[in-house]
Amino acid sequence: MSFVFFDTETTGLRHGFDQIVHFAAIRTDADLNEIDRFEAHSRLLPHVVPHPFALYTNGLSIGRLTDDGLPSHYVMVQTIRRKLLSWSPSIFVGYNSIRFDEEMLRQAFFQTLHPAYLTSNHGNCRADALGLMTAAAALSPSCLLVPFGATGRPTFRLEQLASANGIEHTRAHDAMADVLATLGLCRCVYERSSELWQRFVRFSKKATVADFVDSEDAFILTEFFSNEAYHAPVVCLGRDPEQPNGRLCLRLDGDVGRFYTMSDEDLRVELARKPSPIRRFRINAAPTLTALYDARDQMLNGIDLDEVETRARRVKDDPTFCAHLISAYASIRGPHAPSRHVEEQIYDRFPGPDDEARMERFHKVGWREVLPIVQSFEDERLRCFGLRLVYFEHRSVLPEEIRLRVERELTDRLVEEESGGLTLRRALQETDALLGSDYTDTNGILADYRAYLVDRITRVSNFRHSIS
């Protein structure tokens, strides 16, 4: 099976409210030999306000992002989708991609009326190189040289890890440069620890993960917080009632016997503590898992392996206890509250089959024919995104009443704090804070962005006054 290593550069970190402006990918064969590579850029969407630190970090000037010579976001997404489908089936790999790049890519598809789950459909699998690197550091330290950060702890930041292992990475936060660095690090593991690499590939498949967690008495779950890895021995309790692909696990590095004697109220209080003894993950999100017999001492944190296995069997052999813990944990989470922001409703439901057919037709007809399709969507999320797309790409086909309504909604996004995204004035405050700090604005990126924000605030204010 081939691999697709990919990366995104974005206007910020808010899923659904920021956008991809640069996408890069390299396709390889099973031995990580490059077959093809691809890049795509996009100009800024009118209702997206970049975070100044994202521009500063990525070296993107506002002039470059607003260049009319760049493809629109919609055109870029269509180009990305065609290329990735032509490369399917593959294993899609990024660096911290499950948490970030995958989410940004799903939102890009969702908001342009494409099926959102390309990397987990069409025979594709997905994996995260960050998990591979931390597993390599723990299980096969000869694979990699892991540098230490400012706090004196090991750091797995891509640019620092690549540099420490002699992998050229002179343009950090450039999408293609980050792809090449990720690929280089993966080659280190592939060449130096075939067993670890094969496990990485195996756990990219949802069915394999499900079989592993359901059949093992206990295993090591590795989670990442602030780019650091935390290992814990756990036993799988069962499915997450809120997520079909979710699994709930109980940590075994403490006395599990105390849960048997707790009242329901005390149990809920205990499970609500941070960090909770209940851990959850998705079997379709390439979790970092290690069998107990593969675990090194630092992953067990001094816990006796025999004791861990004894605790695991006690839990595993008591399905009533497992169900009780799952029920108690579910009760403290409470019901899911739907977001009023359409961007945050991506996981609320799948489009129905009739709307899926309309989505497909939307991309095949001319712009003068799309409005009736948009207005016929049963899913109001799709109607909202459809009207935005028509406005962005060919607003002249919209009746004036609809055009003004879309413009009003989009400008609300630019000025209202509760809109979900970064507002123009908040971006100006953040820019001024960066300009007044120790950051050196050598290329004038922040100064130019500040001037853009001041001008944009004036123009948006004038527009809103004219339609009030």
mmCIF file of C-alpha atoms in Angstrom, residues 54-424:
data_model
loop_
_atom_site.group_PDB
_atom_site.id
_atom_site.type_symbol
_atom_site.label_atom_id
_atom_site.label_comp_id
_atom_site.label_asym_id
_atom_site.label_seq_id
_atom_site.Cartn_x
_atom_site.Cartn_y
_atom_site.Cartn_z
ATOM 1 C CA ALA A 54 0.206 32.376 12.315
ATOM 2 C CA LEU A 55 1.297 34.842 9.642
ATOM 3 C CA TYR A 56 4.493 35.619 11.540
ATOM 4 C CA THR A 57 5.301 31.944 12.131
ATOM 5 C CA ASN A 58 4.544 30.820 8.577
ATOM 6 C CA GLY A 59 6.180 33.866 6.981
ATOM 7 C CA LEU A 60 2.985 34.706 5.093
ATOM 8 C CA SER A 61 2.347 38.351 4.293
ATOM 9 C CA ILE A 62 -1.201 39.606 4.039
ATOM 10 C CA GLY A 63 -0.370 40.850 0.550
ATOM 11 C CA ARG A 64 0.444 37.315 -0.506
ATOM 12 C CA LEU A 65 -2.744 35.907 1.018
ATOM 13 C CA THR A 66 -4.945 38.459 -0.733
ATOM 14 C CA ASP A 67 -3.232 38.151 -4.130
ATOM 15 C CA ASP A 68 -5.952 37.833 -6.779
ATOM 16 C CA GLY A 69 -3.594 35.649 -8.785
ATOM 17 C CA LEU A 70 -3.974 32.840 -6.260
ATOM 18 C CA PRO A 71 -6.770 30.275 -6.643
ATOM 19 C CA SER A 72 -9.836 30.704 -4.504
ATOM 20 C CA HIS A 73 -10.258 28.434 -1.498
ATOM 21 C CA TYR A 74 -12.945 26.481 -3.350
ATOM 22 C CA VAL A 75 -10.734 25.890 -6.385
ATOM 23 C CA MET A 76 -7.831 24.839 -4.139
ATOM 24 C CA VAL A 77 -9.982 22.327 -2.264
ATOM 25 C CA GLN A 78 -11.280 20.824 -5.494
ATOM 26 C CA THR A 79 -7.698 20.451 -6.726
ATOM 27 C CA ILE A 80 -6.622 18.796 -3.472
ATOM 28 C CA ARG A 81 -9.571 16.424 -3.543
ATOM 29 C CA ARG A 82 -8.928 15.299 -7.130
ATOM 30 C CA LYS A 83 -5.273 14.606 -6.386
ATOM 31 C CA LEU A 84 -5.905 12.722 -3.139
ATOM 32 C CA LEU A 85 -8.609 10.586 -4.729
ATOM 33 C CA SER A 86 -6.227 9.720 -7.549
ATOM 34 C CA TRP A 87 -3.720 8.566 -4.893
ATOM 35 C CA SER A 88 -6.273 6.435 -3.024
ATOM 36 C CA PRO A 89 -6.149 3.933 -1.442
ATOM 37 C CA SER A 90 -3.192 5.004 0.694
ATOM 38 C CA ILE A 91 -2.147 5.454 4.302
ATOM 39 C CA PHE A 92 -2.281 9.188 5.049
ATOM 40 C CA VAL A 93 0.445 10.375 7.414
ATOM 41 C CA GLY A 94 1.140 13.809 8.887
ATOM 42 C CA TYR A 95 2.864 15.205 11.951
ATOM 43 C CA ASN A 96 0.286 15.830 14.670
ATOM 44 C CA SER A 97 -2.144 15.453 11.792
ATOM 45 C CA ILE A 98 -4.922 13.549 13.560
ATOM 46 C CA ARG A 99 -5.523 16.435 15.938
ATOM 47 C CA PHE A 100 -4.915 19.286 13.527
ATOM 48 C CA ASP A 101 -4.274 18.829 9.795
ATOM 49 C CA GLU A 102 -6.953 16.155 9.419
ATOM 50 C CA GLU A 103 -9.480 18.410 11.141
ATOM 51 C CA MET A 104 -8.574 21.350 8.916
ATOM 52 C CA LEU A 105 -8.850 19.174 5.817
ATOM 53 C CA ARG A 106 -12.213 17.767 6.891
ATOM 54 C CA GLN A 107 -13.517 21.279 7.474
ATOM 55 C CA ALA A 108 -12.269 22.373 4.055
ATOM 56 C CA PHE A 109 -14.215 19.553 2.397
ATOM 57 C CA PHE A 110 -17.275 20.051 4.623
ATOM 58 C CA GLN A 111 -17.499 23.780 3.918
ATOM 59 C CA THR A 112 -17.127 23.322 0.159
ATOM 60 C CA LEU A 113 -19.905 20.712 -0.071
ATOM 61 C CA HIS A 114 -17.656 17.672 -0.471
ATOM 62 C CA PRO A 115 -17.786 14.475 1.635
ATOM 63 C CA ALA A 116 -15.571 15.269 4.620
ATOM 64 C CA TYR A 117 -13.933 11.921 5.351
ATOM 65 C CA LEU A 118 -11.701 11.286 2.353
ATOM 66 C CA THR A 119 -8.709 10.028 4.355
ATOM 67 C CA SER A 120 -10.739 7.355 6.133
ATOM 68 C CA ASN A 121 -12.884 6.306 3.153
ATOM 69 C CA HIS A 122 -12.025 5.044 -0.354
ATOM 70 C CA GLY A 123 -9.928 2.265 1.177
ATOM 71 C CA ASN A 124 -7.679 4.798 2.922
ATOM 72 C CA CYS A 125 -6.180 4.605 6.410
ATOM 73 C CA ARG A 126 -4.581 7.305 8.507
ATOM 74 C CA ALA A 127 -1.724 7.507 10.951
ATOM 75 C CA ASP A 128 0.220 10.167 12.826
ATOM 76 C CA ALA A 129 4.012 10.360 12.675
ATOM 77 C CA LEU A 130 4.140 12.162 16.021
ATOM 78 C CA GLY A 131 2.924 9.002 17.719
ATOM 79 C CA LEU A 132 5.495 6.976 15.825
ATOM 80 C CA MET A 133 8.312 9.247 16.990
ATOM 81 C CA THR A 134 7.353 9.017 20.656
ATOM 82 C CA ALA A 135 6.936 5.255 20.383
ATOM 83 C CA ALA A 136 10.373 5.027 18.769
ATOM 84 C CA ALA A 137 11.930 7.091 21.566
ATOM 85 C CA ALA A 138 10.420 4.766 24.167
ATOM 86 C CA LEU A 139 10.749 1.386 22.463
ATOM 87 C CA SER A 140 13.671 1.744 20.074
ATOM 88 C CA PRO A 141 15.796 4.693 21.201
ATOM 89 C CA SER A 142 18.544 3.861 18.699
ATOM 90 C CA CYS A 143 16.160 4.978 15.926
ATOM 91 C CA LEU A 144 16.209 8.630 16.850
ATOM 92 C CA LEU A 145 18.093 11.264 18.732
ATOM 93 C CA VAL A 146 15.465 13.127 20.752
ATOM 94 C CA PRO A 147 16.521 16.676 21.720
ATOM 95 C CA PHE A 148 15.657 18.450 24.957
ATOM 96 C CA GLY A 149 13.546 21.575 25.081
ATOM 97 C CA ALA A 150 13.908 24.711 27.172
ATOM 98 C CA THR A 151 12.308 22.967 30.165
ATOM 99 C CA GLY A 152 14.898 20.193 30.087
ATOM 100 C CA ARG A 153 12.377 17.611 28.918
ATOM 101 C CA PRO A 154 12.479 15.685 25.624
ATOM 102 C CA THR A 155 10.776 17.610 22.827
ATOM 103 C CA PHE A 156 9.132 16.168 19.744
ATOM 104 C CA ARG A 157 8.647 19.415 17.847
ATOM 105 C CA LEU A 158 9.135 18.641 14.182
ATOM 106 C CA GLU A 159 11.815 21.213 13.407
ATOM 107 C CA GLN A 160 13.902 20.348 16.448
ATOM 108 C CA LEU A 161 13.573 16.589 16.014
ATOM 109 C CA ALA A 162 14.470 16.797 12.326
ATOM 110 C CA SER A 163 17.516 18.949 13.037
ATOM 111 C CA ALA A 164 18.742 16.627 15.796
ATOM 112 C CA ASN A 165 18.621 13.697 13.360
ATOM 113 C CA GLY A 166 20.433 15.393 10.501
ATOM 114 C CA ILE A 167 17.333 15.949 8.372
ATOM 115 C CA GLU A 168 17.393 19.217 6.471
ATOM 116 C CA HIS A 169 14.557 21.464 7.528
ATOM 117 C CA THR A 170 15.577 25.018 6.733
ATOM 118 C CA ARG A 171 12.059 26.269 6.016
ATOM 119 C CA ALA A 172 10.097 25.206 9.093
ATOM 120 C CA HIS A 173 6.357 25.869 8.781
ATOM 121 C CA ASP A 174 6.470 25.648 5.007
ATOM 122 C CA ALA A 175 4.072 22.842 4.079
ATOM 123 C CA MET A 176 6.371 20.989 1.670
ATOM 124 C CA ALA A 177 9.393 21.414 3.941
ATOM 125 C CA ASP A 178 7.399 19.952 6.833
ATOM 126 C CA VAL A 179 6.297 17.018 4.645
ATOM 127 C CA LEU A 180 9.916 16.292 3.696
ATOM 128 C CA ALA A 181 10.981 16.454 7.358
ATOM 129 C CA THR A 182 8.163 14.082 8.381
ATOM 130 C CA LEU A 183 9.073 11.672 5.609
ATOM 131 C CA GLY A 184 12.751 11.824 6.610
ATOM 132 C CA LEU A 185 11.956 10.964 10.224
ATOM 133 C CA CYS A 186 9.710 8.093 9.162
ATOM 134 C CA ARG A 187 12.516 6.725 7.006
ATOM 135 C CA CYS A 188 14.735 6.689 10.101
ATOM 136 C CA VAL A 189 12.283 4.382 11.871
ATOM 137 C CA TYR A 190 11.580 2.317 8.746
ATOM 138 C CA GLU A 191 15.293 1.654 8.212
ATOM 139 C CA ARG A 192 16.275 1.102 11.852
ATOM 140 C CA SER A 193 13.286 -0.679 13.412
ATOM 141 C CA SER A 194 11.190 -2.683 10.976
ATOM 142 C CA GLU A 195 9.106 -4.142 13.817
ATOM 143 C CA LEU A 196 8.102 -0.702 15.076
ATOM 144 C CA TRP A 197 7.337 0.480 11.549
ATOM 145 C CA GLN A 198 5.126 -2.518 10.832
ATOM 146 C CA ARG A 199 3.193 -1.911 14.032
ATOM 147 C CA PHE A 200 2.709 1.729 13.005
ATOM 148 C CA VAL A 201 1.294 0.597 9.665
ATOM 149 C CA ARG A 202 -0.868 -2.085 11.295
ATOM 150 C CA PHE A 203 -2.480 0.328 13.749
ATOM 151 C CA SER A 204 -3.402 2.731 10.964
ATOM 152 C CA LYS A 205 -6.252 0.304 10.275
ATOM 153 C CA LYS A 206 -9.347 0.700 12.434
ATOM 154 C CA ALA A 207 -10.191 -3.000 12.499
ATOM 155 C CA THR A 208 -6.719 -3.911 13.728
ATOM 156 C CA VAL A 209 -6.892 -1.393 16.566
ATOM 157 C CA ALA A 210 -10.330 -2.654 17.587
ATOM 158 C CA ASP A 211 -9.133 -6.252 17.672
ATOM 159 C CA PHE A 212 -6.058 -5.324 19.712
ATOM 160 C CA VAL A 213 -7.831 -3.324 22.443
ATOM 161 C CA ASP A 214 -10.670 -5.835 22.724
ATOM 162 C CA SER A 215 -8.407 -8.892 22.954
ATOM 163 C CA GLU A 216 -5.535 -7.620 25.140
ATOM 164 C CA ASP A 217 -5.974 -7.777 28.903
ATOM 165 C CA ALA A 218 -3.942 -4.593 29.267
ATOM 166 C CA PHE A 219 -1.761 -2.352 27.135
ATOM 167 C CA ILE A 220 0.056 0.991 27.222
ATOM 168 C CA LEU A 221 -1.858 4.026 25.942
ATOM 169 C CA THR A 222 0.310 6.988 24.948
ATOM 170 C CA GLU A 223 -1.319 10.415 24.867
ATOM 171 C CA PHE A 224 0.138 13.778 23.878
ATOM 172 C CA PHE A 225 -0.262 17.042 25.731
ATOM 173 C CA SER A 226 1.713 20.188 24.864
ATOM 174 C CA ASN A 227 3.824 18.118 22.480
ATOM 175 C CA GLU A 228 4.922 15.745 25.250
ATOM 176 C CA ALA A 229 4.119 12.041 25.546
ATOM 177 C CA TYR A 230 2.448 10.493 28.585
ATOM 178 C CA HIS A 231 2.241 6.708 28.954
ATOM 179 C CA ALA A 232 -0.253 4.781 31.102
ATOM 180 C CA PRO A 233 -1.170 1.098 31.442
ATOM 181 C CA VAL A 234 -4.891 0.678 30.757
ATOM 182 C CA VAL A 235 -7.580 -1.941 30.254
ATOM 183 C CA CYS A 236 -10.413 -1.438 27.769
ATOM 184 C CA LEU A 237 -13.822 -1.155 29.438
ATOM 185 C CA GLY A 238 -15.819 -1.074 26.224
ATOM 186 C CA ARG A 239 -17.310 1.252 23.628
ATOM 187 C CA ASP A 240 -17.910 4.925 24.236
ATOM 188 C CA PRO A 241 -21.727 5.302 24.158
ATOM 189 C CA GLU A 242 -21.367 8.690 22.442
ATOM 190 C CA GLN A 243 -18.945 7.596 19.717
ATOM 191 C CA PRO A 244 -19.194 4.303 17.791
ATOM 192 C CA ASN A 245 -15.459 4.350 17.093
ATOM 193 C CA GLY A 246 -14.626 5.407 20.648
ATOM 194 C CA ARG A 247 -13.219 3.197 23.384
ATOM 195 C CA LEU A 248 -13.125 3.902 27.113
ATOM 196 C CA CYS A 249 -10.240 2.555 29.175
ATOM 197 C CA LEU A 250 -9.376 2.471 32.877
ATOM 198 C CA ARG A 251 -5.892 3.380 34.067
ATOM 199 C CA LEU A 252 -4.170 0.576 35.959
ATOM 200 C CA ASP A 253 -1.392 2.575 37.635
ATOM 201 C CA GLY A 254 -3.526 2.949 40.762
ATOM 202 C CA ASP A 255 -5.691 0.798 42.999
ATOM 203 C CA VAL A 256 -8.699 -0.181 40.880
ATOM 204 C CA GLY A 257 -10.253 -1.942 43.863
ATOM 205 C CA ARG A 258 -11.352 1.381 45.354
ATOM 206 C CA PHE A 259 -13.910 1.824 42.575
ATOM 207 C CA TYR A 260 -15.815 -1.289 43.682
ATOM 208 C CA THR A 261 -16.693 0.160 47.086
ATOM 209 C CA MET A 262 -17.524 3.742 46.069
ATOM 210 C CA SER A 263 -21.049 5.116 46.092
ATOM 211 C CA ASP A 264 -22.370 6.299 42.737
ATOM 212 C CA GLU A 265 -21.823 9.932 43.729
ATOM 213 C CA ASP A 266 -18.265 9.333 44.939
ATOM 214 C CA LEU A 267 -17.530 7.416 41.754
ATOM 215 C CA ARG A 268 -18.718 10.289 39.583
ATOM 216 C CA VAL A 269 -16.569 12.720 41.585
ATOM 217 C CA GLU A 270 -13.534 10.462 41.196
ATOM 218 C CA LEU A 271 -14.021 10.032 37.453
ATOM 219 C CA ALA A 272 -14.443 13.781 36.991
ATOM 220 C CA ARG A 273 -11.000 14.521 38.422
ATOM 221 C CA LYS A 274 -8.257 15.841 36.128
ATOM 222 C CA PRO A 275 -6.669 13.762 34.824
ATOM 223 C CA SER A 276 -9.486 11.255 34.910
ATOM 224 C CA PRO A 277 -8.688 7.584 35.536
ATOM 225 C CA ILE A 278 -10.911 6.928 32.510
ATOM 226 C CA ARG A 279 -9.123 7.540 29.218
ATOM 227 C CA ARG A 280 -10.830 7.575 25.845
ATOM 228 C CA PHE A 281 -9.624 7.345 22.271
ATOM 229 C CA ARG A 282 -10.941 6.533 18.803
ATOM 230 C CA ILE A 283 -9.962 3.324 17.050
ATOM 231 C CA ASN A 284 -10.095 5.178 13.695
ATOM 232 C CA ALA A 285 -7.611 7.854 14.808
ATOM 233 C CA ALA A 286 -4.400 5.796 14.850
ATOM 234 C CA PRO A 287 -3.929 5.762 18.645
ATOM 235 C CA THR A 288 -0.451 5.051 19.996
ATOM 236 C CA LEU A 289 -0.733 1.663 21.702
ATOM 237 C CA THR A 290 1.923 -0.707 23.022
ATOM 238 C CA ALA A 291 1.527 -4.283 24.196
ATOM 239 C CA LEU A 292 2.708 -4.831 27.770
ATOM 240 C CA TYR A 293 5.378 -7.281 26.673
ATOM 241 C CA ASP A 294 6.850 -4.551 24.402
ATOM 242 C CA ALA A 295 6.776 -1.817 27.045
ATOM 243 C CA ARG A 296 10.029 -0.435 28.418
ATOM 244 C CA ASP A 297 10.470 0.517 32.066
ATOM 245 C CA GLN A 298 9.915 4.252 31.543
ATOM 246 C CA MET A 299 6.495 3.544 30.030
ATOM 247 C CA LEU A 300 5.405 1.648 33.138
ATOM 248 C CA ASN A 301 6.570 4.392 35.541
ATOM 249 C CA GLY A 302 7.768 1.829 38.066
ATOM 250 C CA ILE A 303 4.511 -0.149 38.110
ATOM 251 C CA ASP A 304 4.999 -3.901 38.498
ATOM 252 C CA LEU A 305 3.979 -5.672 35.293
ATOM 253 C CA ASP A 306 2.455 -8.660 37.096
ATOM 254 C CA GLU A 307 0.336 -6.318 39.233
ATOM 255 C CA VAL A 308 -0.874 -4.475 36.117
ATOM 256 C CA GLU A 309 -1.938 -7.746 34.510
ATOM 257 C CA THR A 310 -3.699 -8.887 37.692
ATOM 258 C CA ARG A 311 -5.661 -5.626 37.878
ATOM 259 C CA ALA A 312 -6.518 -5.852 34.183
ATOM 260 C CA ARG A 313 -7.886 -9.389 34.449
ATOM 261 C CA ARG A 314 -9.969 -8.455 37.467
ATOM 262 C CA VAL A 315 -11.615 -5.655 35.481
ATOM 263 C CA LYS A 316 -11.887 -7.581 32.220
ATOM 264 C CA ASP A 317 -13.556 -10.545 33.919
ATOM 265 C CA ASP A 318 -16.295 -8.346 35.415
ATOM 266 C CA PRO A 319 -18.480 -6.946 32.581
ATOM 267 C CA THR A 320 -20.996 -5.592 35.109
ATOM 268 C CA PHE A 321 -18.268 -3.485 36.706
ATOM 269 C CA CYS A 322 -17.096 -2.280 33.282
ATOM 270 C CA ALA A 323 -20.638 -1.262 32.325
ATOM 271 C CA HIS A 324 -21.058 0.533 35.660
ATOM 272 C CA LEU A 325 -17.890 2.585 35.105
ATOM 273 C CA ILE A 326 -18.928 3.454 31.549
ATOM 274 C CA SER A 327 -22.367 4.552 32.740
ATOM 275 C CA ALA A 328 -20.893 6.677 35.534
ATOM 276 C CA TYR A 329 -18.418 8.304 33.177
ATOM 277 C CA ALA A 330 -21.109 9.023 30.585
ATOM 278 C CA SER A 331 -23.286 10.658 33.242
ATOM 279 C CA ILE A 332 -20.636 13.244 34.180
ATOM 280 C CA ARG A 333 -20.164 14.331 30.574
ATOM 281 C CA GLY A 334 -23.798 15.278 30.180
ATOM 282 C CA PRO A 335 -25.641 15.553 26.858
ATOM 283 C CA HIS A 336 -23.869 17.031 23.858
ATOM 284 C CA ALA A 337 -24.938 20.645 23.381
ATOM 285 C CA PRO A 338 -25.200 21.484 19.665
ATOM 286 C CA SER A 339 -23.195 24.535 18.642
ATOM 287 C CA ARG A 340 -25.002 27.468 17.098
ATOM 288 C CA HIS A 341 -22.048 27.888 14.753
ATOM 289 C CA VAL A 342 -22.505 25.862 11.588
ATOM 290 C CA GLU A 343 -18.753 25.258 11.377
ATOM 291 C CA GLU A 344 -18.839 23.333 14.653
ATOM 292 C CA GLN A 345 -21.701 21.095 13.535
ATOM 293 C CA ILE A 346 -19.543 18.919 11.275
ATOM 294 C CA TYR A 347 -19.890 15.842 13.522
ATOM 295 C CA ASP A 348 -23.552 16.328 14.404
ATOM 296 C CA ARG A 349 -24.814 14.115 11.564
ATOM 297 C CA PHE A 350 -24.069 12.866 8.064
ATOM 298 C CA PRO A 351 -25.841 14.430 5.070
ATOM 299 C CA GLY A 352 -28.717 12.273 3.848
ATOM 300 C CA PRO A 353 -28.489 10.371 0.541
ATOM 301 C CA ASP A 354 -30.619 12.918 -1.334
ATOM 302 C CA ASP A 355 -28.402 15.757 -0.140
ATOM 303 C CA GLU A 356 -25.301 13.763 -1.063
ATOM 304 C CA ALA A 357 -26.645 13.556 -4.619
ATOM 305 C CA ARG A 358 -27.290 17.307 -4.599
ATOM 306 C CA MET A 359 -23.746 17.943 -3.332
ATOM 307 C CA GLU A 360 -22.343 15.941 -6.231
ATOM 308 C CA ARG A 361 -24.515 17.778 -8.743
ATOM 309 C CA PHE A 362 -23.514 21.166 -7.277
ATOM 310 C CA HIS A 363 -19.949 20.683 -8.530
ATOM 311 C CA LYS A 364 -20.988 19.574 -12.017
ATOM 312 C CA VAL A 365 -23.280 22.384 -13.141
ATOM 313 C CA GLY A 366 -22.503 26.000 -13.996
ATOM 314 C CA TRP A 367 -22.735 28.771 -11.425
ATOM 315 C CA ARG A 368 -25.993 30.058 -12.886
ATOM 316 C CA GLU A 369 -27.583 26.689 -12.149
ATOM 317 C CA VAL A 370 -26.425 26.099 -8.577
ATOM 318 C CA LEU A 371 -28.791 28.336 -6.599
ATOM 319 C CA PRO A 372 -31.839 26.019 -6.971
ATOM 320 C CA ILE A 373 -29.653 23.113 -5.823
ATOM 321 C CA VAL A 374 -28.503 25.042 -2.743
ATOM 322 C CA GLN A 375 -32.047 26.067 -1.883
ATOM 323 C CA SER A 376 -33.219 22.428 -2.161
ATOM 324 C CA PHE A 377 -30.755 21.065 0.423
ATOM 325 C CA GLU A 378 -32.624 19.481 3.322
ATOM 326 C CA ASP A 379 -29.612 19.990 5.607
ATOM 327 C CA GLU A 380 -29.478 23.641 6.614
ATOM 328 C CA ARG A 381 -25.702 23.402 7.149
ATOM 329 C CA LEU A 382 -25.321 22.680 3.448
ATOM 330 C CA ARG A 383 -27.639 25.534 2.507
ATOM 331 C CA CYS A 384 -25.493 27.916 4.553
ATOM 332 C CA PHE A 385 -22.209 26.745 3.029
ATOM 333 C CA GLY A 386 -23.736 26.583 -0.434
ATOM 334 C CA LEU A 387 -24.847 30.224 -0.345
ATOM 335 C CA ARG A 388 -21.405 31.244 0.867
ATOM 336 C CA LEU A 389 -19.758 29.376 -1.997
ATOM 337 C CA VAL A 390 -21.968 31.012 -4.587
ATOM 338 C CA TYR A 391 -21.262 34.400 -3.028
ATOM 339 C CA PHE A 392 -17.494 33.793 -2.990
ATOM 340 C CA GLU A 393 -17.284 32.404 -6.508
ATOM 341 C CA HIS A 394 -20.039 34.099 -8.546
ATOM 342 C CA ARG A 395 -22.078 36.481 -6.422
ATOM 343 C CA SER A 396 -23.698 38.129 -9.454
ATOM 344 C CA VAL A 397 -26.057 35.137 -9.799
ATOM 345 C CA LEU A 398 -27.550 35.807 -6.360
ATOM 346 C CA PRO A 399 -30.696 37.919 -6.064
ATOM 347 C CA GLU A 400 -29.909 41.168 -4.255
ATOM 348 C CA GLU A 401 -31.892 40.193 -1.147
ATOM 349 C CA ILE A 402 -29.927 36.941 -0.715
ATOM 350 C CA ARG A 403 -26.611 38.622 -1.530
ATOM 351 C CA LEU A 404 -27.154 41.288 1.134
ATOM 352 C CA ARG A 405 -28.180 38.650 3.678
ATOM 353 C CA VAL A 406 -25.001 36.651 3.050
ATOM 354 C CA GLU A 407 -22.878 39.807 3.240
ATOM 355 C CA ARG A 408 -24.488 40.787 6.519
ATOM 356 C CA GLU A 409 -23.851 37.325 7.991
ATOM 357 C CA LEU A 410 -20.243 37.331 6.863
ATOM 358 C CA THR A 411 -19.497 40.808 8.176
ATOM 359 C CA ASP A 412 -21.076 39.830 11.498
ATOM 360 C CA ARG A 413 -18.360 37.176 11.647
ATOM 361 C CA LEU A 414 -15.727 39.876 11.322
ATOM 362 C CA VAL A 415 -16.904 42.056 14.186
ATOM 363 C CA GLU A 416 -18.879 40.006 16.726
ATOM 364 C CA GLU A 417 -16.859 38.338 19.496
ATOM 365 C CA GLU A 418 -19.367 35.491 19.841
ATOM 366 C CA SER A 419 -19.062 34.623 16.136
ATOM 367 C CA GLY A 420 -16.594 31.821 16.878
ATOM 368 C CA GLY A 421 -13.697 33.082 14.786
ATOM 369 C CA LEU A 422 -11.132 35.806 15.324
ATOM 370 C CA THR A 423 -12.565 39.299 14.852
ATOM 371 C CA LEU A 424 -10.812 42.186 13.124
#
